[in-house]
Structures are given as C-alpha cells and as structure tokens.
Amino acid sequence: MSRLRVGVVGTGFIAGRHLAALTASPDVAVVAVADPVRERAEAAAARCGARAHGDGLALLDTEELDAVWLCVPPFAHGPLEAAAVARGLPFFVEKPLALDLATAEAVAVEVARTGLPTAVGYHWRHLGVVQRAAETVPAGEVQLVTGSWLDRTPAAPWWVQRGGSGGQVVEQTTHVLDLARLLAGEVDLVSAAERPAGADGEVPTAAVALLHFASGAVGSVSSTRVLGWRHAVGLQVVTEGRVVELSERSLTDHSLRVVTADGEEVSRSDEDPVAAEDRAFVDVLLGRSAGVRVPYAEALRTHALACAADRAAREGTSVRPAS
Ligand SMILES: NC(=O)c1ccc[n+]([C@@H]2O[C@H](COP(=O)([O-])OP(=O)(O)OC[C@H]3O[C@@H](n4cnc5c(N)ncnc54)[C@H](O)[C@@H]3O)[C@@H](O)[C@H]2O)c1
C-alpha cells in the first residue's frame, strides 16, 4: 500500500496530538516537521523518524509531500498556506484560520481557485455526540443559544497578546461559535462588549457577544480567561420544551445532555476528535471518501463570525459577519 507523505509545520501542543494520530496510521508516513524552535522540531522529528527543519517554508520548498498539516499559532498564517497552494499541496490547518479576516479571505480565494482539498481543526464536528445533537435539534426551531468558554489563560507565550492569538474569542471561543452555527444556523448580526486587560496589547479578560441568527433565534456567548481551571466550555440550545447541551472538559472528554419535562439523558464521550479529523482527511486524500466535514470555506464562515464578535466588542458597534 502506498503511504501518504505528510509534513507537519509547528511542533507544539496540538501538533503533538496530530503527530500521535498520524504516526499511528499505517497508511501515513510523516517525513518532515518544522518549527523555528529548533530543539522542538528535532525532538518531534526523532519521535516520528522524520527530517527536522527550522522553517516551515523551507520544509515546503524542499520536501516531496502529498499533504501538509499546519499547526502554527494564529499570527503565523498566510505565507504557509500561500506556499502550500503554490505547490498544489492539500493542507490541514488548525483553527483559527488567522489572526484577522483579510488573511483568511485571501487564502480562501486561492483555495477555491485551485480546488485543493483542505480541512480545518474544528474538531467538535467529528464527535458522535455533536452529530447526535445536530440530529436532535430541528433546523429552524431553535429559540435561544447560550455558549461559554470560561477558563484559565493558556501558557503559550503568544496567546496573551492580541497580535499573537487574536484574542480569546478568535482563538478559543471560535469552537463554540462554530457549534452555534452548526446547530442554529448563520448569524446575521453581532453586538458585543469586552473587559479590557490592564496591560497594553493584552487580550481582554472577559467578553460577551450577542448573536442574532437569520432564523430569528437569539443567543449569547461569554468568554473569560481569569480562572485557574477550565470551568465551562460548551453550548446550550433551547427549542420548545427541550434543552440540548454540549460540553468539553478536555480534548477527549465531551458530553451531550438532552433535557425535557420527562427527564434528562446524558451521553459521555471519550472519542479522540483530533485523531478522527486526521483519519477523515487522510481517507479523503487517499480517495477512500469524498467529503471533508470542515473545509476551508466552511471554517471561514465561523472565523468571520468570531472576527465580527471581536470587532463589535472593540468598536462598541453591531457588525454583520462577512458571508
Ligand atoms: N483544535 C483544538 O482544539 C486546538 C487545541 C489547541 C491548539 N489549537 C490551535 O493550534 C494552534 C497552535 O496551538 P498550540 O497550542 O499547539 O501552540 P504551541 O505554542 O504549543 O505550538 C505552536 C508551535 O508553532 C511554532 N511556530 C510559530 N511560528 C511558526 C512558523 N512560522 N512556522 C512553523 N512553526 C511555527 C511555535 O514555535 C510552536 O512550537 C493555535 O492556532 C491553536 O488555536 C487547536
């Protein structure tokens, strides 16, 4: 069997999860990895028998690949995707698509022009409990959506700077906004408020976004980073006489709770959605299945919503997400 030759750019936390999944796949060979922190690249390369590069563009220039996984922080997007497109190389990219909307829109134009297969790391969509929630919630019957990302400040040095991560809403709460779109449809208008951090350039310590859905449903999504623990990450959707609640305690600990007047049903899931999204994209690239669940164009709509919520909070205005 011929193996898919894969490169991985960025070898930090989430790349470790992807590398574990990819190296466990008998139909994949991870041939090269890259990270500007050279020791990190070399350690990852040693673990999976790959070549190490100090620069993702050099990896793309010199390696013969069938696909690349881009696992870099928000500030590093743009040039890597442009290089992948120029080489006709399908790519998986972690969310968020970029720090801003313009960078992602420019990539999306090129992806659409070339028709390259792409997949984006909105991993919740690969969970059985999320599929079940989508089947349980009748389209158009959603009245209210309430979401939250109440957590600690991540340790990565780039995260706390707006110029590094784009802020909590763009970097983290985007997962919750993606679920909101999946279960309640597109958002027409966003207004928002944020509590600025004390230090200049640091991302806000708390934010709330008010969502007006095209269906007429309304919603709110709250974010904070000031806790010492992960308190609540998830989404509740209310239809007539029913609440559907999804939550995430860690990357491999999710639950679905459906509550009606007759009682409640709780399903826990220990699925690994990162391995599932990697398997799904590998199968597409090897011609074993046709559809990607979250291609670049689909992720762009979620990114546009997150960027609209971020802008609405910064400017104190209402913003229509780009469609
Ligand atoms: N889907 C998820 O649930 C999930 C979970 C965690 C992180 N992520 C996303 O993955 C991305 C990375 O997050 P992380 O937690 O792995 O961060 P991290 O800081 O642990 O790792 C990022 C790595 O990228 C490297 N890097 C920076 N610029 C680079 C460049 N130009 N070329 C190559 N490498 C570069 C850094 O040196 C670092 O090693 C973020 O966008 C984050 O939102 C997604």
GROMACS .gro file of C-alpha atoms and ligand atoms in nm:
model
  367
    1MET     CA    1   0.000   0.000   0.000
    2SER     CA    2   0.141   0.343  -0.086
    3ARG     CA    3   0.166   0.572   0.214
    4LEU     CA    4   0.064   0.936   0.222
    5ARG     CA    5   0.377   1.152   0.265
    6VAL     CA    6   0.296   1.421   0.518
    7GLY     CA    7   0.481   1.725   0.658
    8VAL     CA    8   0.385   1.893   0.985
    9VAL     CA    9   0.461   2.263   1.039
   10GLY     CA   10   0.465   2.379   1.402
   11THR     CA   11   0.554   2.115   1.660
   12GLY     CA   12   0.389   2.249   1.976
   13PHE     CA   13   0.097   2.117   2.181
   14ILE     CA   14  -0.166   2.045   1.915
   15ALA     CA   15   0.092   1.920   1.666
   16GLY     CA   16   0.180   1.656   1.926
   17ARG     CA   17  -0.180   1.529   1.910
   18HIS     CA   18  -0.177   1.525   1.529
   19LEU     CA   19   0.164   1.358   1.517
   20ALA     CA   20   0.043   1.087   1.755
   21ALA     CA   21  -0.257   1.019   1.530
   22LEU     CA   22  -0.065   1.040   1.203
   23THR     CA   23   0.226   0.821   1.313
   24ALA     CA   24  -0.020   0.559   1.440
   25SER     CA   25  -0.173   0.538   1.089
   26PRO     CA   26  -0.018   0.262   0.877
   27ASP     CA   27  -0.111   0.448   0.557
   28VAL     CA   28   0.072   0.770   0.656
   29ALA     CA   29   0.445   0.850   0.666
   30VAL     CA   30   0.537   1.172   0.847
   31VAL     CA   31   0.850   1.260   0.650
   32ALA     CA   32   0.932   1.611   0.778
   33VAL     CA   33   0.847   1.854   1.057
   34ALA     CA   34   0.934   2.222   1.107
   35ASP     CA   35   0.946   2.466   1.395
   36PRO     CA   36   1.152   2.784   1.448
   37VAL     CA   37   1.231   2.644   1.793
   38ARG     CA   38   1.486   2.404   1.651
   39GLU     CA   39   1.507   2.169   1.953
   40ARG     CA   40   1.130   2.127   1.942
   41ALA     CA   41   1.143   2.035   1.571
   42GLU     CA   42   1.430   1.794   1.632
   43ALA     CA   43   1.258   1.623   1.926
   44ALA     CA   44   0.938   1.575   1.722
   45ALA     CA   45   1.141   1.453   1.421
   46ALA     CA   46   1.324   1.199   1.636
   47ARG     CA   47   0.994   1.067   1.776
   48CYS     CA   48   0.847   1.001   1.431
   49GLY     CA   49   1.156   0.928   1.220
   50ALA     CA   50   1.121   1.246   1.013
   51ARG     CA   51   1.359   1.522   0.898
   52ALA     CA   52   1.364   1.843   1.106
   53HIS     CA   53   1.350   2.194   0.959
   54GLY     CA   54   1.379   2.529   1.137
   55ASP     CA   55   1.141   2.695   0.891
   56GLY     CA   56   0.806   2.580   0.750
   57LEU     CA   57   0.864   2.749   0.414
   58ALA     CA   58   1.195   2.562   0.377
   59LEU     CA   59   1.012   2.237   0.450
   60LEU     CA   60   0.756   2.318   0.180
   61ASP     CA   61   1.036   2.417  -0.064
   62THR     CA   62   1.247   2.106  -0.026
   63GLU     CA   63   1.032   1.808   0.076
   64GLU     CA   64   0.832   1.589  -0.157
   65LEU     CA   65   0.491   1.572   0.011
   66ASP     CA   66   0.135   1.464  -0.058
   67ALA     CA   67  -0.010   1.693   0.214
   68VAL     CA   68   0.090   1.925   0.496
   69TRP     CA   69  -0.057   1.982   0.844
   70LEU     CA   70  -0.022   2.349   0.954
   71CYS     CA   71  -0.025   2.362   1.336
   72VAL     CA   72   0.106   2.714   1.391
   73PRO     CA   73  -0.023   2.998   1.611
   74PRO     CA   74  -0.272   3.247   1.462
   75PHE     CA   75  -0.005   3.512   1.384
   76ALA     CA   76   0.187   3.269   1.158
   77HIS     CA   77  -0.086   3.206   0.898
   78GLY     CA   78  -0.081   3.338   0.542
   79PRO     CA   79   0.263   3.266   0.392
   80LEU     CA   80   0.247   2.893   0.474
   81GLU     CA   81  -0.095   2.848   0.313
   82ALA     CA   82   0.016   3.055   0.011
   83ALA     CA   83   0.322   2.830  -0.029
   84ALA     CA   84   0.111   2.513   0.003
   85VAL     CA   85  -0.135   2.641  -0.261
   86ALA     CA   86   0.151   2.743  -0.494
   87ARG     CA   87   0.284   2.385  -0.475
   88GLY     CA   88  -0.062   2.230  -0.526
   89LEU     CA   89  -0.036   2.071  -0.181
   90PRO     CA   90  -0.355   1.980   0.011
   91PHE     CA   91  -0.343   2.108   0.368
   92PHE     CA   92  -0.498   2.056   0.708
   93VAL     CA   93  -0.487   2.375   0.915
   94GLU     CA   94  -0.563   2.434   1.281
   95LYS     CA   95  -0.821   2.692   1.383
   96PRO     CA   96  -0.833   2.987   1.393
   97LEU     CA   97  -0.761   3.040   1.024
   98ALA     CA   98  -0.563   3.355   1.101
   99LEU     CA   99  -0.528   3.650   1.334
  100ASP     CA  100  -0.764   3.853   1.117
  101LEU     CA  101  -1.027   3.802   0.849
  102ALA     CA  102  -0.841   3.950   0.550
  103THR     CA  103  -0.558   3.693   0.565
  104ALA     CA  104  -0.805   3.403   0.572
  105GLU     CA  105  -1.020   3.552   0.294
  106ALA     CA  106  -0.713   3.580   0.071
  107VAL     CA  107  -0.625   3.214   0.135
  108ALA     CA  108  -0.988   3.110   0.071
  109VAL     CA  109  -0.983   3.277  -0.273
  110GLU     CA  110  -0.676   3.074  -0.372
  111VAL     CA  111  -0.815   2.750  -0.226
  112ALA     CA  112  -1.139   2.800  -0.423
  113ARG     CA  113  -0.947   2.887  -0.742
  114THR     CA  114  -0.731   2.576  -0.726
  115GLY     CA  115  -0.990   2.336  -0.580
  116LEU     CA  116  -0.729   2.193  -0.340
  117PRO     CA  117  -0.862   1.965  -0.066
  118THR     CA  118  -0.839   2.136   0.274
  119ALA     CA  119  -0.958   2.058   0.627
  120VAL     CA  120  -0.972   2.274   0.938
  121GLY     CA  121  -0.938   2.169   1.303
  122TYR     CA  122  -1.289   2.241   1.433
  123HIS     CA  123  -1.263   1.902   1.599
  124TRP     CA  124  -1.602   1.906   1.778
  125ARG     CA  125  -1.768   1.834   1.442
  126HIS     CA  126  -1.604   1.489   1.441
  127LEU     CA  127  -1.766   1.380   1.768
  128GLY     CA  128  -2.058   1.138   1.775
  129VAL     CA  129  -2.227   1.345   2.047
  130VAL     CA  130  -2.217   1.655   1.827
  131GLN     CA  131  -2.362   1.463   1.532
  132ARG     CA  132  -2.638   1.339   1.763
  133ALA     CA  133  -2.707   1.692   1.889
  134ALA     CA  134  -2.737   1.815   1.530
  135GLU     CA  135  -2.989   1.539   1.457
  136THR     CA  136  -3.183   1.615   1.779
  137VAL     CA  137  -3.219   1.988   1.720
  138PRO     CA  138  -3.473   2.053   1.441
  139ALA     CA  139  -3.347   2.315   1.198
  140GLY     CA  140  -3.533   2.642   1.240
  141GLU     CA  141  -3.683   2.553   1.581
  142VAL     CA  142  -3.405   2.700   1.794
  143GLN     CA  143  -3.525   2.980   2.021
  144LEU     CA  144  -3.217   3.052   2.232
  145VAL     CA  145  -2.845   2.971   2.226
  146THR     CA  146  -2.615   3.026   2.524
  147GLY     CA  147  -2.247   2.944   2.499
  148SER     CA  148  -1.940   2.986   2.715
  149TRP     CA  149  -1.564   2.950   2.734
  150LEU     CA  150  -1.475   3.014   3.099
  151ASP     CA  151  -1.117   2.906   3.153
  152ARG     CA  152  -0.761   2.988   3.257
  153THR     CA  153  -0.517   3.190   3.042
  154PRO     CA  154  -0.323   2.944   2.822
  155ALA     CA  155   0.053   2.929   2.889
  156ALA     CA  156   0.182   2.967   2.530
  157PRO     CA  157   0.374   3.300   2.519
  158TRP     CA  158   0.196   3.424   2.205
  159TRP     CA  159  -0.154   3.365   2.349
  160VAL     CA  160  -0.197   3.666   2.577
  161GLN     CA  161  -0.109   3.924   2.308
  162ARG     CA  162  -0.379   4.031   2.063
  163GLY     CA  163  -0.112   4.039   1.794
  164GLY     CA  164  -0.027   3.677   1.875
  165SER     CA  165  -0.359   3.499   1.919
  166GLY     CA  166  -0.622   3.747   1.800
  167GLY     CA  167  -0.782   3.728   2.147
  168GLN     CA  168  -0.984   3.464   2.329
  169VAL     CA  169  -1.294   3.493   2.111
  170VAL     CA  170  -1.097   3.447   1.787
  171GLU     CA  171  -0.865   3.179   1.929
  172GLN     CA  172  -1.082   2.971   2.166
  173THR     CA  173  -1.447   3.071   2.169
  174THR     CA  174  -1.444   3.017   1.791
  175HIS     CA  175  -1.514   2.647   1.868
  176VAL     CA  176  -1.836   2.746   2.049
  177LEU     CA  177  -1.935   2.985   1.768
  178ASP     CA  178  -1.879   2.702   1.520
  179LEU     CA  179  -2.116   2.479   1.720
  180ALA     CA  180  -2.370   2.761   1.734
  181ARG     CA  181  -2.361   2.784   1.353
  182LEU     CA  182  -2.391   2.408   1.319
  183LEU     CA  183  -2.695   2.382   1.546
  184ALA     CA  184  -2.875   2.714   1.495
  185GLY     CA  185  -2.761   2.833   1.152
  186GLU     CA  186  -2.598   3.154   1.033
  187VAL     CA  187  -2.571   3.472   1.238
  188ASP     CA  188  -2.690   3.796   1.074
  189LEU     CA  189  -2.573   4.049   1.330
  190VAL     CA  190  -2.342   4.056   1.633
  191SER     CA  191  -2.308   4.310   1.909
  192ALA     CA  192  -2.058   4.262   2.189
  193ALA     CA  193  -1.875   4.403   2.489
  194GLU     CA  194  -1.538   4.325   2.644
  195ARG     CA  195  -1.348   4.399   2.963
  196PRO     CA  196  -1.006   4.521   2.851
  197ALA     CA  197  -0.700   4.380   3.024
  198GLY     CA  198  -0.487   4.617   3.231
  199ALA     CA  199  -0.167   4.570   3.030
  200ASP     CA  200  -0.136   4.727   2.684
  201GLY     CA  201  -0.182   4.483   2.395
  202GLU     CA  202  -0.306   4.201   2.616
  203VAL     CA  203  -0.628   4.027   2.519
  204PRO     CA  204  -0.943   4.116   2.717
  205THR     CA  205  -1.008   3.929   3.041
  206ALA     CA  206  -1.378   3.883   2.961
  207ALA     CA  207  -1.614   3.931   2.668
  208VAL     CA  208  -1.974   3.868   2.575
  209ALA     CA  209  -2.130   3.855   2.229
  210LEU     CA  210  -2.499   3.887   2.148
  211LEU     CA  211  -2.599   3.689   1.838
  212HIS     CA  212  -2.898   3.748   1.608
  213PHE     CA  213  -2.949   3.437   1.394
  214ALA     CA  214  -3.101   3.451   1.045
  215SER     CA  215  -3.371   3.209   1.169
  216GLY     CA  216  -3.487   3.462   1.431
  217ALA     CA  217  -3.318   3.278   1.721
  218VAL     CA  218  -3.111   3.485   1.963
  219GLY     CA  219  -2.803   3.391   2.158
  220SER     CA  220  -2.516   3.499   2.379
  221VAL     CA  221  -2.164   3.365   2.413
  222SER     CA  222  -1.943   3.455   2.712
  223SER     CA  223  -1.566   3.421   2.742
  224THR     CA  224  -1.322   3.470   3.025
  225ARG     CA  225  -0.962   3.369   3.088
  226VAL     CA  226  -0.921   3.469   3.452
  227LEU     CA  227  -0.983   3.135   3.624
  228GLY     CA  228  -0.725   2.888   3.749
  229TRP     CA  229  -0.916   2.599   3.594
  230ARG     CA  230  -1.140   2.513   3.300
  231HIS     CA  231  -1.484   2.592   3.439
  232ALA     CA  232  -1.726   2.565   3.149
  233VAL     CA  233  -1.672   2.519   2.776
  234GLY     CA  234  -1.979   2.443   2.570
  235LEU     CA  235  -2.312   2.539   2.427
  236GLN     CA  236  -2.680   2.510   2.522
  237VAL     CA  237  -2.952   2.523   2.258
  238VAL     CA  238  -3.314   2.570   2.364
  239THR     CA  239  -3.608   2.459   2.149
  240GLU     CA  240  -3.973   2.443   2.261
  241GLY     CA  241  -3.972   2.215   2.568
  242ARG     CA  242  -3.612   2.094   2.524
  243VAL     CA  243  -3.256   2.192   2.614
  244VAL     CA  244  -2.963   2.035   2.428
  245GLU     CA  245  -2.629   2.092   2.599
  246LEU     CA  246  -2.280   2.007   2.471
  247SER     CA  247  -1.972   2.046   2.686
  248GLU     CA  248  -1.599   1.983   2.666
  249ARG     CA  249  -1.386   1.914   2.974
  250SER     CA  250  -1.076   1.820   2.772
  251LEU     CA  251  -0.989   1.718   2.415
  252THR     CA  252  -1.109   1.363   2.489
  253ASP     CA  253  -1.389   1.430   2.739
  254HIS     CA  254  -1.717   1.557   2.594
  255SER     CA  255  -2.081   1.520   2.686
  256LEU     CA  256  -2.427   1.569   2.545
  257ARG     CA  257  -2.720   1.633   2.780
  258VAL     CA  258  -3.076   1.646   2.649
  259VAL     CA  259  -3.335   1.772   2.899
  260THR     CA  260  -3.715   1.770   2.858
  261ALA     CA  261  -4.004   1.780   3.107
  262ASP     CA  262  -3.985   1.399   3.113
  263GLY     CA  263  -3.627   1.388   3.241
  264GLU     CA  264  -3.276   1.401   3.103
  265GLU     CA  265  -3.040   1.183   2.902
  266VAL     CA  266  -2.665   1.225   2.936
  267SER     CA  267  -2.409   1.072   2.696
  268ARG     CA  268  -2.037   1.092   2.775
  269SER     CA  269  -1.777   1.054   2.500
  270ASP     CA  270  -1.408   0.969   2.528
  271GLU     CA  271  -1.357   0.975   2.149
  272ASP     CA  272  -1.038   1.145   2.026
  273PRO     CA  273  -1.173   1.402   1.779
  274VAL     CA  274  -0.824   1.508   1.668
  275ALA     CA  275  -0.746   1.152   1.558
  276ALA     CA  276  -1.093   1.135   1.396
  277GLU     CA  277  -1.044   1.453   1.191
  278ASP     CA  278  -0.699   1.339   1.080
  279ARG     CA  279  -0.832   0.995   0.979
  280ALA     CA  280  -1.118   1.159   0.787
  281PHE     CA  281  -0.883   1.389   0.591
  282VAL     CA  282  -0.633   1.108   0.521
  283ASP     CA  283  -0.921   0.897   0.383
  284VAL     CA  284  -1.023   1.183   0.153
  285LEU     CA  285  -0.666   1.228   0.031
  286LEU     CA  286  -0.630   0.856  -0.035
  287GLY     CA  287  -0.955   0.859  -0.233
  288ARG     CA  288  -1.148   0.646   0.015
  289SER     CA  289  -1.412   0.906   0.092
  290ALA     CA  290  -1.536   1.218  -0.077
  291GLY     CA  291  -1.646   1.486   0.166
  292VAL     CA  292  -1.445   1.692   0.414
  293ARG     CA  293  -1.661   1.791   0.711
  294VAL     CA  294  -1.496   2.132   0.767
  295PRO     CA  295  -1.320   2.252   0.450
  296TYR     CA  296  -1.156   2.595   0.444
  297ALA     CA  297  -1.463   2.775   0.305
  298GLU     CA  298  -1.685   2.640   0.586
  299ALA     CA  299  -1.431   2.735   0.854
  300LEU     CA  300  -1.408   3.083   0.701
  301ARG     CA  301  -1.774   3.146   0.794
  302THR     CA  302  -1.701   3.062   1.158
  303HIS     CA  303  -1.384   3.273   1.152
  304ALA     CA  304  -1.584   3.563   1.004
  305LEU     CA  305  -1.831   3.532   1.292
  306ALA     CA  306  -1.553   3.527   1.555
  307CYS     CA  307  -1.384   3.828   1.392
  308ALA     CA  308  -1.720   4.010   1.383
  309ALA     CA  309  -1.773   3.941   1.756
  310ASP     CA  310  -1.419   4.062   1.830
  311ARG     CA  311  -1.464   4.380   1.623
  312ALA     CA  312  -1.808   4.452   1.770
  313ALA     CA  313  -1.658   4.438   2.120
  314ARG     CA  314  -1.356   4.654   2.034
  315GLU     CA  315  -1.555   4.919   1.849
  316GLY     CA  316  -1.876   4.905   2.052
  317THR     CA  317  -2.081   4.861   1.735
  318SER     CA  318  -2.302   4.594   1.579
  319VAL     CA  319  -2.131   4.401   1.298
  320ARG     CA  320  -2.270   4.183   1.018
  321PRO     CA  321  -2.038   3.881   0.977
  322ALA     CA  322  -1.891   3.859   0.626
  323SER     CA  323  -2.053   3.579   0.427
  324LIG     N1  324  -0.846   2.220   1.777
  324LIG     C1  325  -0.812   2.242   1.901
  324LIG     O1  326  -0.883   2.210   1.995
  324LIG     C2  327  -0.683   2.309   1.934
  324LIG     C3  328  -0.622   2.286   2.056
  324LIG     C4  329  -0.501   2.351   2.082
  324LIG     C5  330  -0.449   2.439   1.988
  324LIG     N2  331  -0.514   2.460   1.871
  324LIG     C6  332  -0.465   2.558   1.773
  324LIG     O2  333  -0.340   2.517   1.721
  324LIG     C7  334  -0.256   2.630   1.701
  324LIG     C8  335  -0.126   2.605   1.777
  324LIG     O3  336  -0.157   2.594   1.914
  324LIG     P1  337  -0.060   2.515   2.016
  324LIG     O4  338  -0.136   2.503   2.142
  324LIG     O5  339  -0.006   2.395   1.951
  324LIG     O6  340   0.055   2.623   2.033
  324LIG     P2  341   0.208   2.598   2.074
  324LIG     O7  342   0.264   2.731   2.110
  324LIG     O8  343   0.215   2.485   2.172
  324LIG     O9  344   0.272   2.546   1.938
  324LIG     C9  345   0.286   2.628   1.824
  324LIG    C10  346   0.421   2.597   1.762
  324LIG    O10  347   0.429   2.664   1.637
  324LIG    C11  348   0.562   2.714   1.625
  324LIG     N3  349   0.565   2.822   1.525
  324LIG    C12  350   0.542   2.954   1.542
  324LIG     N4  351   0.554   3.018   1.422
  324LIG    C13  352   0.583   2.923   1.331
  324LIG    C14  353   0.607   2.926   1.191
  324LIG     N5  354   0.601   3.040   1.120
  324LIG     N6  355   0.638   2.811   1.129
  324LIG    C15  356   0.643   2.696   1.198
  324LIG     N7  357   0.620   2.686   1.332
  324LIG    C16  358   0.591   2.799   1.396
  324LIG    C17  359   0.600   2.756   1.765
  324LIG    O11  360   0.741   2.767   1.782
  324LIG    C18  361   0.539   2.644   1.848
  324LIG    O12  362   0.628   2.537   1.868
  324LIG    C19  363  -0.334   2.751   1.751
  324LIG    O13  364  -0.393   2.818   1.644
  324LIG    C20  365  -0.443   2.693   1.839
  324LIG    O14  366  -0.563   2.766   1.838
  324LIG    C21  367  -0.628   2.395   1.841
   0.00000   0.00000   0.00000
